[in-house]
Coordinates of C-alpha atoms in Angstrom, one line a residue:
M1 CA 24.0 -95.4 -53.9
L2 CA 26.6 -92.7 -55.0
L3 CA 29.9 -94.9 -54.5
L4 CA 28.1 -97.8 -56.4
S5 CA 29.8 -96.9 -59.2
R6 CA 33.3 -97.0 -57.4
S7 CA 34.5 -100.2 -57.2
L8 CA 33.1 -104.0 -57.4
H9 CA 34.1 -104.0 -53.2
S10 CA 32.2 -100.5 -53.2
Q11 CA 29.4 -102.2 -54.9
E12 CA 29.1 -105.8 -52.4
Y13 CA 29.7 -103.7 -49.3
I14 CA 26.8 -101.1 -50.2
C15 CA 24.5 -103.9 -50.5
Q16 CA 25.8 -106.0 -47.2
I17 CA 24.7 -103.0 -46.2
F18 CA 21.4 -101.9 -47.0
A19 CA 20.4 -105.6 -46.5
H20 CA 22.0 -106.0 -43.1
C21 CA 19.8 -102.4 -42.5
C22 CA 17.2 -102.8 -43.2
K23 CA 14.7 -104.5 -40.8
A24 CA 11.1 -102.7 -41.0
P25 CA 8.8 -101.9 -43.7
D26 CA 9.4 -98.6 -42.7
H27 CA 13.3 -99.7 -43.7
Q28 CA 12.1 -101.1 -46.9
T29 CA 10.0 -97.9 -47.7
I30 CA 13.1 -95.4 -47.4
L31 CA 15.1 -97.5 -49.7
F32 CA 12.4 -97.8 -52.2
N33 CA 11.6 -94.4 -52.6
H34 CA 15.8 -93.6 -52.9
G35 CA 15.6 -95.7 -56.2
V36 CA 17.4 -98.8 -54.6
V37 CA 15.7 -101.4 -56.4
Q38 CA 16.9 -99.4 -60.3
N39 CA 20.4 -99.3 -58.9
I40 CA 21.3 -102.6 -58.0
A41 CA 18.8 -104.5 -60.0
H42 CA 21.8 -104.6 -63.2
L43 CA 24.2 -106.0 -60.3
L44 CA 22.7 -109.2 -60.4
T45 CA 24.2 -109.7 -63.7
S46 CA 27.6 -108.3 -61.9
V47 CA 30.8 -110.1 -63.2
S48 CA 31.7 -110.9 -59.5
Y49 CA 29.7 -113.6 -57.5
K50 CA 30.2 -111.9 -54.4
V51 CA 28.1 -108.6 -56.3
R52 CA 25.4 -110.6 -57.3
M53 CA 25.3 -112.6 -54.3
Q54 CA 24.8 -109.5 -52.2
A55 CA 22.3 -107.9 -54.4
L56 CA 20.5 -111.1 -54.3
K57 CA 20.2 -110.6 -50.8
C58 CA 19.5 -106.9 -50.7
F59 CA 16.2 -108.0 -52.9
S60 CA 15.2 -110.9 -50.6
V61 CA 15.1 -108.2 -48.0
L62 CA 13.4 -105.6 -50.0
A63 CA 10.7 -107.9 -51.0
F64 CA 9.8 -109.5 -47.7
D65 CA 6.3 -108.4 -46.6
N66 CA 5.8 -105.9 -49.4
P67 CA 3.6 -105.5 -52.2
Q68 CA 4.9 -102.3 -53.2
V69 CA 8.6 -103.8 -53.7
S70 CA 7.1 -107.5 -54.7
M71 CA 4.9 -105.3 -57.4
T72 CA 7.4 -103.2 -58.9
L73 CA 10.4 -106.0 -59.5
V74 CA 8.0 -108.4 -61.1
N75 CA 8.1 -105.2 -64.4
V76 CA 12.1 -104.6 -63.7
L77 CA 14.7 -106.0 -66.6
V78 CA 18.0 -106.4 -66.6
D79 CA 20.3 -107.0 -70.2
G80 CA 16.4 -107.3 -71.4
E81 CA 15.0 -110.0 -68.4
L82 CA 12.8 -109.8 -66.5
L83 CA 14.1 -110.0 -62.5
P84 CA 11.8 -113.1 -62.4
Q85 CA 14.2 -114.8 -65.4
I86 CA 17.2 -113.8 -63.4
F87 CA 16.1 -115.6 -60.4
V88 CA 15.0 -118.6 -61.8
K89 CA 18.5 -118.7 -63.5
M90 CA 19.9 -118.8 -59.9
L91 CA 18.0 -121.2 -58.8
Q92 CA 19.8 -123.9 -61.2
R93 CA 21.2 -127.1 -59.1
D94 CA 25.0 -125.7 -61.4
K95 CA 24.9 -122.6 -58.6
P96 CA 25.6 -122.7 -55.6
I97 CA 23.2 -123.4 -52.7
E98 CA 23.7 -119.7 -51.1
M99 CA 22.6 -118.6 -53.9
Q100 CA 19.9 -121.5 -55.3
L101 CA 17.5 -121.0 -51.7
T102 CA 18.7 -116.6 -51.5
A103 CA 16.9 -116.6 -55.2
A104 CA 14.4 -119.0 -54.1
K105 CA 13.6 -116.3 -51.6
C106 CA 13.0 -113.9 -53.5
L107 CA 10.5 -115.2 -55.5
T108 CA 8.4 -116.8 -52.9
Y109 CA 8.4 -113.3 -50.8
M110 CA 6.9 -112.0 -54.5
C111 CA 4.5 -114.7 -54.4
R112 CA 3.3 -114.2 -51.4
A113 CA 3.4 -110.3 -51.9
G114 CA 0.8 -111.1 -54.6
S115 CA 3.6 -110.4 -57.4
I116 CA 3.0 -113.7 -58.8
R117 CA 0.7 -116.7 -59.2
T118 CA 0.9 -119.5 -57.1
D119 CA 0.3 -121.6 -59.9
D120 CA 2.7 -119.8 -61.8
N121 CA 5.8 -122.7 -63.3
C122 CA 8.3 -120.2 -61.8
I123 CA 7.1 -121.2 -58.3
V124 CA 5.5 -124.2 -59.1
L125 CA 8.1 -126.5 -60.8
K126 CA 11.0 -124.4 -60.3
T127 CA 11.3 -122.6 -56.6
L128 CA 9.0 -125.0 -54.7
P129 CA 11.5 -128.2 -55.9
C130 CA 14.4 -126.4 -55.1
L131 CA 13.7 -125.6 -51.7
V132 CA 12.5 -129.7 -50.8
R133 CA 15.8 -130.0 -52.7
M134 CA 17.2 -127.6 -49.7
C135 CA 15.4 -130.2 -46.7
N136 CA 18.1 -133.3 -47.7
K137 CA 19.5 -134.5 -45.3
E138 CA 22.9 -134.4 -48.0
R139 CA 22.2 -130.5 -47.0
L140 CA 24.5 -128.6 -44.4
L141 CA 22.0 -128.2 -41.3
E142 CA 21.6 -124.7 -42.0
E143 CA 20.1 -124.7 -45.3
R144 CA 18.2 -127.2 -43.8
V145 CA 16.3 -124.9 -41.2
E146 CA 16.3 -122.2 -44.2
G147 CA 15.1 -124.0 -47.4
A148 CA 12.0 -125.9 -44.6
E149 CA 11.3 -122.7 -42.9
T150 CA 10.8 -120.5 -46.4
L151 CA 8.8 -123.8 -47.8
A152 CA 7.1 -123.0 -45.0
Y153 CA 6.4 -120.1 -45.5
L154 CA 5.8 -120.2 -49.8
I155 CA 2.6 -123.4 -49.5
E156 CA 1.3 -121.6 -46.1
P157 CA -1.9 -119.6 -48.0
D158 CA -2.1 -122.3 -50.3
V159 CA -3.7 -126.2 -50.3
E160 CA -3.1 -126.6 -54.4
L161 CA 1.4 -126.0 -53.6
Q162 CA 0.7 -128.0 -49.8
R163 CA -0.6 -131.1 -51.9
I164 CA 2.5 -130.9 -54.9
A165 CA 4.7 -130.3 -51.9
S166 CA 3.7 -133.1 -50.1
I167 CA 4.0 -135.7 -52.9
T168 CA 7.5 -134.3 -53.8
D169 CA 10.5 -136.1 -53.0
H170 CA 8.9 -137.9 -49.9
L171 CA 8.7 -135.3 -48.0
I172 CA 7.1 -135.9 -44.9
S173 CA 9.1 -138.4 -44.1
M174 CA 12.5 -136.6 -45.0
L175 CA 11.6 -134.2 -42.4
A176 CA 11.7 -136.9 -40.4
D177 CA 15.4 -136.4 -39.9
Y178 CA 15.5 -133.0 -39.0
F179 CA 14.4 -134.6 -35.2
K180 CA 17.4 -136.7 -35.1
Y181 CA 19.9 -134.7 -33.3
P182 CA 20.4 -134.3 -29.9
S183 CA 16.5 -132.5 -28.3
S184 CA 17.5 -131.8 -25.4
V185 CA 20.1 -129.9 -22.3
S186 CA 19.7 -133.7 -20.5
A187 CA 20.9 -135.7 -23.3
I188 CA 24.0 -132.9 -24.4
T189 CA 25.4 -132.6 -20.4
D190 CA 25.4 -136.8 -20.3
I191 CA 27.9 -136.6 -22.8
K192 CA 29.5 -133.7 -21.6
R193 CA 29.4 -135.6 -18.2
H194 CA 31.7 -138.6 -19.9
H195 CA 33.9 -135.9 -20.9
E196 CA 34.2 -134.6 -17.3
T197 CA 35.0 -138.3 -16.1
E198 CA 37.5 -138.8 -18.6
L199 CA 39.5 -135.5 -16.9
S200 CA 38.8 -137.2 -13.4
D201 CA 39.8 -140.4 -14.0
T202 CA 43.3 -138.7 -15.1
E203 CA 43.5 -136.0 -12.3
D204 CA 43.4 -139.7 -10.1
A205 CA 45.5 -141.2 -11.5
D206 CA 48.0 -138.6 -11.2
S207 CA 47.3 -138.1 -7.6
R208 CA 47.2 -142.2 -6.5
G209 CA 49.3 -143.3 -3.5
A210 CA 52.4 -141.4 -2.3
I211 CA 56.3 -141.0 -3.8
D212 CA 59.1 -142.7 -2.2
E213 CA 62.8 -141.1 -3.0
S214 CA 63.2 -143.6 -5.7
Q215 CA 60.3 -142.4 -7.5
C216 CA 61.1 -138.7 -7.0
T217 CA 63.0 -138.0 -10.7
A218 CA 60.7 -139.6 -12.2
A219 CA 57.9 -138.7 -10.7
F220 CA 59.6 -134.6 -11.1
L221 CA 60.1 -136.1 -15.3
T222 CA 56.9 -136.6 -15.3
F223 CA 54.3 -134.1 -13.4
P224 CA 54.6 -131.6 -16.2
L225 CA 53.6 -133.7 -18.6
S226 CA 50.4 -135.1 -16.6
Q227 CA 49.8 -131.4 -16.8
M228 CA 50.0 -130.9 -20.2
T229 CA 47.8 -133.7 -21.4
Q230 CA 45.3 -132.3 -18.7
Q231 CA 45.3 -128.9 -20.3
T232 CA 45.1 -130.6 -23.8
Q233 CA 42.3 -132.7 -22.8
L234 CA 40.8 -128.9 -21.1
V235 CA 41.0 -127.7 -24.0
S236 CA 39.4 -130.7 -26.1
A237 CA 36.9 -131.0 -24.0
A238 CA 36.0 -127.2 -24.1
T239 CA 35.7 -127.5 -27.9
S240 CA 33.6 -130.3 -27.9
E241 CA 31.5 -128.2 -25.3
E242 CA 30.9 -125.8 -27.8
K243 CA 30.3 -128.2 -30.7
L244 CA 28.1 -129.2 -28.6
D245 CA 26.0 -126.2 -27.7
H246 CA 26.5 -125.9 -31.6
D247 CA 24.6 -128.7 -32.3
L248 CA 21.8 -127.9 -29.4
K249 CA 20.9 -124.5 -31.5
H250 CA 20.6 -126.0 -34.9
A251 CA 18.6 -129.4 -32.9
H252 CA 16.5 -126.1 -32.2
E253 CA 15.9 -124.7 -35.7
L254 CA 15.8 -128.0 -37.6
R255 CA 12.6 -129.1 -35.0
Q256 CA 11.3 -125.5 -34.8
A257 CA 11.6 -125.6 -38.9
A258 CA 10.5 -129.6 -39.0
F259 CA 7.2 -127.8 -37.3
K260 CA 6.2 -125.6 -39.1
L261 CA 6.4 -126.9 -42.3
Y262 CA 4.5 -129.9 -41.1
A263 CA 1.8 -127.2 -39.6
S264 CA 2.2 -125.3 -43.8
L265 CA 1.4 -128.6 -45.0
G266 CA -1.4 -129.9 -42.9
A267 CA -3.3 -126.8 -42.2
N268 CA -5.5 -127.8 -45.0
D269 CA -6.0 -130.9 -46.9
E270 CA -6.9 -133.9 -44.3
D271 CA -4.9 -136.2 -46.5
I272 CA -2.0 -134.3 -45.9
R273 CA -2.6 -134.6 -41.8
K274 CA -3.1 -138.1 -41.4
K275 CA -0.3 -138.8 -43.3
I276 CA 2.1 -136.4 -41.4
I277 CA 0.1 -138.1 -38.1
E278 CA 0.6 -141.3 -39.2
A279 CA 4.8 -140.6 -39.6
E280 CA 7.1 -142.5 -37.0
H281 CA 6.7 -140.9 -33.9
M282 CA 5.0 -137.9 -35.2
M283 CA 3.0 -137.2 -31.6
D284 CA 5.3 -137.9 -29.4
R285 CA 7.4 -135.4 -31.3
I286 CA 4.9 -132.5 -30.4
V287 CA 3.9 -133.4 -27.4
N288 CA 7.6 -133.4 -26.5
G289 CA 8.3 -130.0 -28.4
L290 CA 5.3 -128.8 -26.2
S291 CA 8.2 -129.2 -23.3
E292 CA 12.0 -128.2 -25.0
T293 CA 13.2 -125.3 -23.5
S294 CA 13.6 -123.0 -26.4
V295 CA 10.3 -120.5 -26.3
K296 CA 10.7 -121.0 -30.6
V297 CA 10.6 -124.8 -30.8
R298 CA 7.3 -124.3 -28.4
L299 CA 6.3 -122.0 -30.4
A300 CA 6.6 -124.0 -33.6
A301 CA 5.2 -127.3 -32.0
V302 CA 1.9 -125.5 -31.1
R303 CA 1.9 -124.2 -34.4
C304 CA 1.7 -127.8 -36.3
L305 CA -0.4 -129.7 -32.9
H306 CA -3.2 -126.1 -33.6
S307 CA -2.6 -127.3 -37.6
L308 CA -3.2 -130.7 -36.7
S309 CA -6.4 -130.4 -34.7
R310 CA -8.6 -128.6 -37.4
S311 CA -9.2 -132.9 -38.4
V312 CA -12.2 -134.2 -37.2
Q313 CA -11.0 -137.5 -37.5
Q314 CA -7.4 -136.8 -35.4
L315 CA -9.0 -135.3 -32.3
R316 CA -10.9 -138.3 -32.0
T317 CA -7.9 -140.7 -32.5
S318 CA -4.4 -139.6 -32.4
F319 CA -5.2 -136.5 -29.5
Q320 CA -7.0 -138.7 -27.5
D321 CA -4.5 -141.7 -27.4
H322 CA -1.5 -139.0 -26.7
A323 CA -3.6 -137.0 -24.1
V324 CA -2.2 -134.4 -26.1
W325 CA -4.1 -132.4 -23.5
K326 CA -2.4 -132.2 -21.0
P327 CA 0.4 -131.1 -22.0
L328 CA -1.1 -128.5 -24.0
M329 CA -2.8 -127.2 -20.9
K330 CA 0.2 -126.7 -18.8
V331 CA 1.5 -124.6 -21.8
L332 CA -1.5 -122.8 -21.1
Q333 CA -0.4 -122.4 -17.1
N334 CA 2.7 -120.3 -18.2
A335 CA 3.9 -118.9 -21.8
P336 CA 4.1 -115.4 -23.6
D337 CA 1.2 -113.9 -25.5
D338 CA 2.4 -115.8 -28.9
I339 CA 2.7 -118.9 -27.6
L340 CA -0.5 -118.4 -25.5
V341 CA -2.7 -117.3 -28.5
V342 CA -1.8 -120.4 -30.9
A343 CA -2.1 -123.0 -27.8
S344 CA -5.4 -120.9 -26.9
S345 CA -6.8 -121.9 -30.8
T346 CA -6.4 -125.3 -30.4
L347 CA -7.8 -125.9 -27.3
C348 CA -10.7 -123.9 -28.9
N349 CA -10.8 -127.2 -31.6
L350 CA -10.0 -129.7 -28.3
L351 CA -13.7 -128.3 -27.2
L352 CA -15.9 -129.0 -29.7
E353 CA -18.7 -131.6 -29.3
F354 CA -17.1 -134.2 -30.7
S355 CA -14.3 -134.2 -29.3
P356 CA -13.5 -136.6 -26.5
S357 CA -10.9 -134.4 -24.8
K358 CA -13.8 -132.2 -24.2
E359 CA -14.5 -133.7 -20.7
P360 CA -11.2 -134.2 -19.2
I361 CA -10.5 -130.4 -20.3
L362 CA -13.5 -129.6 -18.0
E363 CA -12.4 -131.4 -14.8
S364 CA -8.8 -130.1 -15.4
G365 CA -9.9 -126.4 -14.0
A366 CA -9.8 -125.1 -17.7
I367 CA -13.3 -122.7 -17.2
D368 CA -11.4 -120.3 -15.1
L369 CA -8.0 -120.5 -17.1
L370 CA -10.6 -119.4 -20.0
C371 CA -11.9 -116.7 -17.9
S372 CA -8.7 -115.2 -16.8
L373 CA -7.9 -115.3 -20.9
T374 CA -10.7 -113.1 -21.5
L375 CA -9.2 -110.2 -19.7
S376 CA -6.5 -109.9 -21.6
E377 CA -5.0 -107.0 -23.1
N378 CA -4.5 -108.4 -26.5
P379 CA -7.5 -109.1 -28.4
A380 CA -6.5 -112.1 -30.0
L381 CA -6.7 -114.1 -26.0
R382 CA -9.9 -112.7 -25.4
V383 CA -11.3 -113.7 -28.7
N384 CA -10.0 -118.0 -27.7
G385 CA -10.8 -117.6 -24.2
I386 CA -14.4 -116.6 -25.5
W387 CA -14.4 -119.2 -28.1
A388 CA -13.3 -121.7 -26.1
L389 CA -16.0 -121.1 -23.6
M390 CA -17.9 -120.5 -26.9
N391 CA -17.3 -124.9 -27.6
M392 CA -18.1 -125.6 -24.0
A393 CA -21.5 -124.0 -23.4
F394 CA -22.3 -126.0 -26.8
Q395 CA -24.8 -128.2 -25.6
A396 CA -23.4 -128.3 -22.2
D397 CA -25.4 -129.4 -18.9
Q398 CA -26.9 -127.0 -17.4
K399 CA -24.2 -127.0 -14.2
I400 CA -21.7 -126.3 -16.9
K401 CA -23.6 -123.3 -17.7
S402 CA -23.6 -122.2 -14.4
D403 CA -19.7 -122.5 -13.8
I404 CA -19.1 -120.5 -17.6
L405 CA -21.2 -117.7 -16.1
R406 CA -20.2 -117.7 -12.1
G407 CA -16.3 -118.0 -13.6
L408 CA -17.1 -115.3 -16.4
S409 CA -19.0 -113.0 -13.8
T410 CA -22.1 -110.7 -15.1
E411 CA -20.2 -107.9 -15.1
Q412 CA -17.1 -109.1 -17.4
L413 CA -20.2 -111.0 -20.0
F414 CA -21.4 -107.5 -19.9
R415 CA -18.4 -106.0 -21.1
L416 CA -17.4 -108.1 -23.7
L417 CA -20.5 -107.3 -25.5
S418 CA -19.5 -103.5 -25.8
D419 CA -16.0 -104.4 -26.8
P420 CA -14.1 -103.1 -29.3
D421 CA -13.1 -106.0 -30.9
V422 CA -16.0 -107.1 -33.6
N423 CA -14.5 -110.9 -33.1
V424 CA -14.9 -110.9 -29.6
L425 CA -17.9 -109.2 -29.1
M426 CA -19.4 -112.2 -32.2
K427 CA -18.2 -114.8 -29.8
T428 CA -19.7 -113.4 -26.6
L429 CA -23.1 -113.1 -28.9
G430 CA -22.5 -116.8 -30.1
L431 CA -21.4 -117.6 -26.3
L432 CA -24.6 -115.8 -25.1
R433 CA -26.8 -118.2 -27.5
N434 CA -25.3 -121.0 -26.7
L435 CA -26.1 -120.5 -23.1
L436 CA -29.7 -119.6 -23.9
S437 CA -30.1 -123.6 -25.4
T438 CA -32.9 -125.7 -24.3
R439 CA -35.8 -124.5 -22.6
P440 CA -35.2 -125.5 -18.6
H441 CA -32.0 -123.5 -18.8
I442 CA -33.2 -120.1 -20.9
D443 CA -35.7 -119.9 -18.3
Q444 CA -33.5 -120.6 -15.6
I445 CA -30.6 -118.4 -16.6
M446 CA -33.2 -115.4 -17.6
S447 CA -34.7 -115.4 -14.1
T448 CA -31.1 -114.4 -13.1
H449 CA -29.4 -112.3 -16.3
G450 CA -32.6 -111.7 -17.3
K451 CA -32.4 -108.3 -17.2
Q452 CA -28.9 -106.8 -17.8
I453 CA -29.2 -109.6 -21.2
M454 CA -32.0 -107.8 -22.3
Q455 CA -30.7 -104.8 -22.1
A456 CA -27.3 -105.5 -23.7
V457 CA -29.6 -107.4 -26.5
T458 CA -31.4 -103.4 -27.2
F459 CA -28.1 -101.7 -27.0
I460 CA -26.1 -104.0 -29.8
L461 CA -29.6 -103.9 -32.5
E462 CA -29.6 -99.9 -31.3
G463 CA -25.9 -99.5 -32.0
E464 CA -24.0 -99.3 -35.5
H465 CA -23.1 -102.8 -36.1
N466 CA -22.4 -105.0 -38.8
I467 CA -25.6 -107.3 -40.5
E468 CA -23.5 -110.4 -38.6
V469 CA -23.4 -108.9 -35.1
K470 CA -27.5 -108.0 -35.1
E471 CA -28.3 -110.9 -37.0
Q472 CA -26.7 -113.9 -34.4
T473 CA -28.7 -111.0 -32.0
L474 CA -31.8 -111.6 -33.0
C475 CA -31.0 -115.1 -33.1
I476 CA -30.5 -114.7 -29.4
L477 CA -33.4 -113.0 -29.0
A478 CA -34.9 -116.2 -31.2
N479 CA -33.9 -118.3 -28.3
I480 CA -34.7 -116.3 -25.8
A481 CA -38.2 -116.6 -27.3
D482 CA -38.2 -120.8 -27.1
G483 CA -38.2 -120.9 -23.3
T484 CA -41.4 -121.0 -20.7
T485 CA -41.2 -118.6 -19.0
A486 CA -38.5 -116.0 -20.7
K487 CA -40.7 -115.2 -23.5
D488 CA -42.4 -113.0 -20.8
L489 CA -39.9 -110.8 -21.1
I490 CA -40.0 -110.0 -25.0
M491 CA -43.9 -109.6 -25.3
T492 CA -43.8 -107.1 -21.4
N493 CA -40.6 -104.9 -23.2
D494 CA -42.3 -102.8 -26.2
D495 CA -39.5 -101.9 -26.8
I496 CA -37.8 -105.3 -28.0
L497 CA -41.5 -106.0 -29.5
Q498 CA -40.7 -102.8 -32.1
K499 CA -37.5 -104.2 -33.3
I500 CA -38.1 -107.6 -34.5
K501 CA -41.3 -106.0 -35.9
Y502 CA -38.6 -103.5 -37.7
Y503 CA -36.1 -106.4 -38.3
V504 CA -39.0 -109.1 -40.4
G505 CA -39.2 -106.1 -42.6
H506 CA -35.7 -105.4 -42.7
S507 CA -34.7 -105.1 -46.6
N508 CA -31.4 -108.0 -45.3
L509 CA -32.6 -111.7 -46.1
K510 CA -30.3 -113.0 -42.6
L511 CA -32.4 -110.6 -40.8
Q512 CA -35.8 -111.3 -41.9
L513 CA -35.0 -115.0 -41.2
A514 CA -33.7 -114.1 -37.5
A515 CA -36.5 -111.9 -37.0
M516 CA -38.6 -114.2 -38.1
F517 CA -37.5 -117.4 -36.4
C518 CA -38.0 -114.6 -32.9
I519 CA -42.2 -114.1 -34.3
A520 CA -42.3 -118.1 -35.1
N521 CA -41.4 -118.9 -31.1
L522 CA -43.3 -116.1 -29.9
T523 CA -46.6 -117.5 -32.1
W524 CA -46.1 -121.4 -31.6
N525 CA -49.7 -122.1 -30.7
E526 CA -48.9 -125.0 -28.3
D527 CA -46.8 -123.1 -26.0
E528 CA -49.0 -121.8 -23.1
G529 CA -50.6 -118.4 -23.4
S530 CA -49.7 -118.2 -27.1
Q531 CA -53.1 -117.0 -28.0
E532 CA -52.6 -113.3 -25.4
R533 CA -48.6 -113.2 -27.3
Q534 CA -50.8 -113.5 -30.3
D535 CA -53.0 -110.8 -30.1
K536 CA -50.8 -108.6 -28.6
L537 CA -48.4 -109.1 -32.2
R538 CA -51.2 -108.3 -34.1
E539 CA -51.8 -105.1 -32.5
I540 CA -48.1 -104.0 -33.7
G541 CA -49.3 -105.0 -37.0
I542 CA -46.4 -108.2 -37.2
V543 CA -50.1 -110.1 -39.5
D544 CA -50.2 -107.9 -42.3
I545 CA -46.2 -107.8 -42.4
L546 CA -46.6 -111.9 -42.9
H547 CA -49.2 -111.9 -45.1
K548 CA -46.8 -109.4 -47.2
L549 CA -43.9 -112.0 -46.5
S550 CA -45.7 -114.7 -47.5
Q551 CA -45.9 -113.8 -51.1
S552 CA -41.3 -113.2 -51.0
A553 CA -39.7 -114.3 -53.9
D554 CA -37.6 -116.0 -51.5
P555 CA -38.6 -119.9 -50.5
N556 CA -37.0 -120.1 -47.2
L557 CA -39.1 -116.8 -45.5
C558 CA -42.3 -117.6 -47.9
D559 CA -42.3 -121.1 -45.5
K560 CA -41.4 -119.2 -42.7
A561 CA -44.3 -116.3 -43.0
K562 CA -46.7 -119.5 -43.8
T563 CA -46.1 -121.1 -41.2
A564 CA -46.3 -118.7 -38.3
L565 CA -49.2 -117.5 -39.7
Q566 CA -51.0 -121.1 -39.6
Q567 CA -50.4 -120.2 -35.9
Y568 CA -53.1 -117.9 -36.2
F569 CA -56.0 -120.1 -37.8
A570 CA -54.8 -123.3 -36.4

């Protein structure tokens, strides 16, 4: 930084060095703490375009995913102007494309870091339209890739920006052009084979037939010429191959960028998802993307599919018409963790009860695959594996539930109930709750796993868990209380009965209501043995609490308490 005042060249290269070596959050912190922001801000108004450009690139690297830097940048003054205003000027159409794109990145990163509001005019009226312009087919391939990826990042968390982008310059149909390049090595190979055929034809022409003495002179003269022609063609073919490889690389990057942008556009809004899916050959493109050789394209295609799978309508129609579950299951067989996480999230949606894909996925051996995911060291994969099993168990028949329990094993189920990741714990409780639904299923599962389940319930209710975890656990108890024979496991367990009493008198309404469901199911007088159960609950003081709660200010709790009391007097 001491060299910044030496010359314009020094300024250009120093900014370049900072931008190139800043690769991680701790690098950003080091540069920020050494005053880089203050020292290079004035270079944005340099007389040299190269200096301005490198300073701008440096700011884009510093601001990326960094609230500390971004919050500082928003208040920096350069020649009396705030930095965001200078970036906006650099977005103007008369500025070089490189400058427009990099300035748009700076504003995008500041917006994502929270230093500029998503509804600020500099984002809605300047940054977003600029990035959409970069997606136009008139732009260079590199610019289109960068524009689409930056726009995807800008709009990803904000539904209003997604809606604005979707109706700007026919963006959704514009992205279709991103797929009009050779999409596979086979397409490239066909073109290369055409070159090789031309070469072999030349060789055949040179070697065709024997040369008699009268042709010797002519042959001698033409042979070097023929060799030279062949060499020229070899160089030409090599150059063409390099260009084709370059085009294939860009074809991959374009499709990756398009899938990313489609995923962001369709993240929240049903109408936008419908427009995306209705784009020509869209589902075919996604299905093809799932089997791409490029890992990055596969990941982007899975992300796009995941985004669109949030639509109930599309799960019932387009996803079924194109049997997307087949290539998705193939992806799940052997993929890196980052692809597995998104693919398994998508599978969770395909296993919802209203999805027609649920049955064929079950028949394809998904249970074993999902059970194996719960053994992963990656918490996100454990969550998704158990989440998908939870969706699978919802309103399922006894065979599926038994297959899940067999595939998961009792040991693994209870290992998941003590998982350090609260999301894994919550989904495991959700799975248990879905397994323990409908009386015959409740009684059957509790007859084989009752002891361990009651131990797990006790363990969780006694532990230092949040309200949601304890509420879910009490709901499991309420389901057990709805069984015919399973009820006895609660009624013969004084520790559990005391816990139900404790939580029905708890200060948290959610826990009170969940405990109230347990009491309602235990006291229901149409069930056999209800009188004995009512008497035992009276003995431990439950009826007194119910009288008190029948005067509750919360109408729901009040009604539940009154209903439970009526069972005593019916």
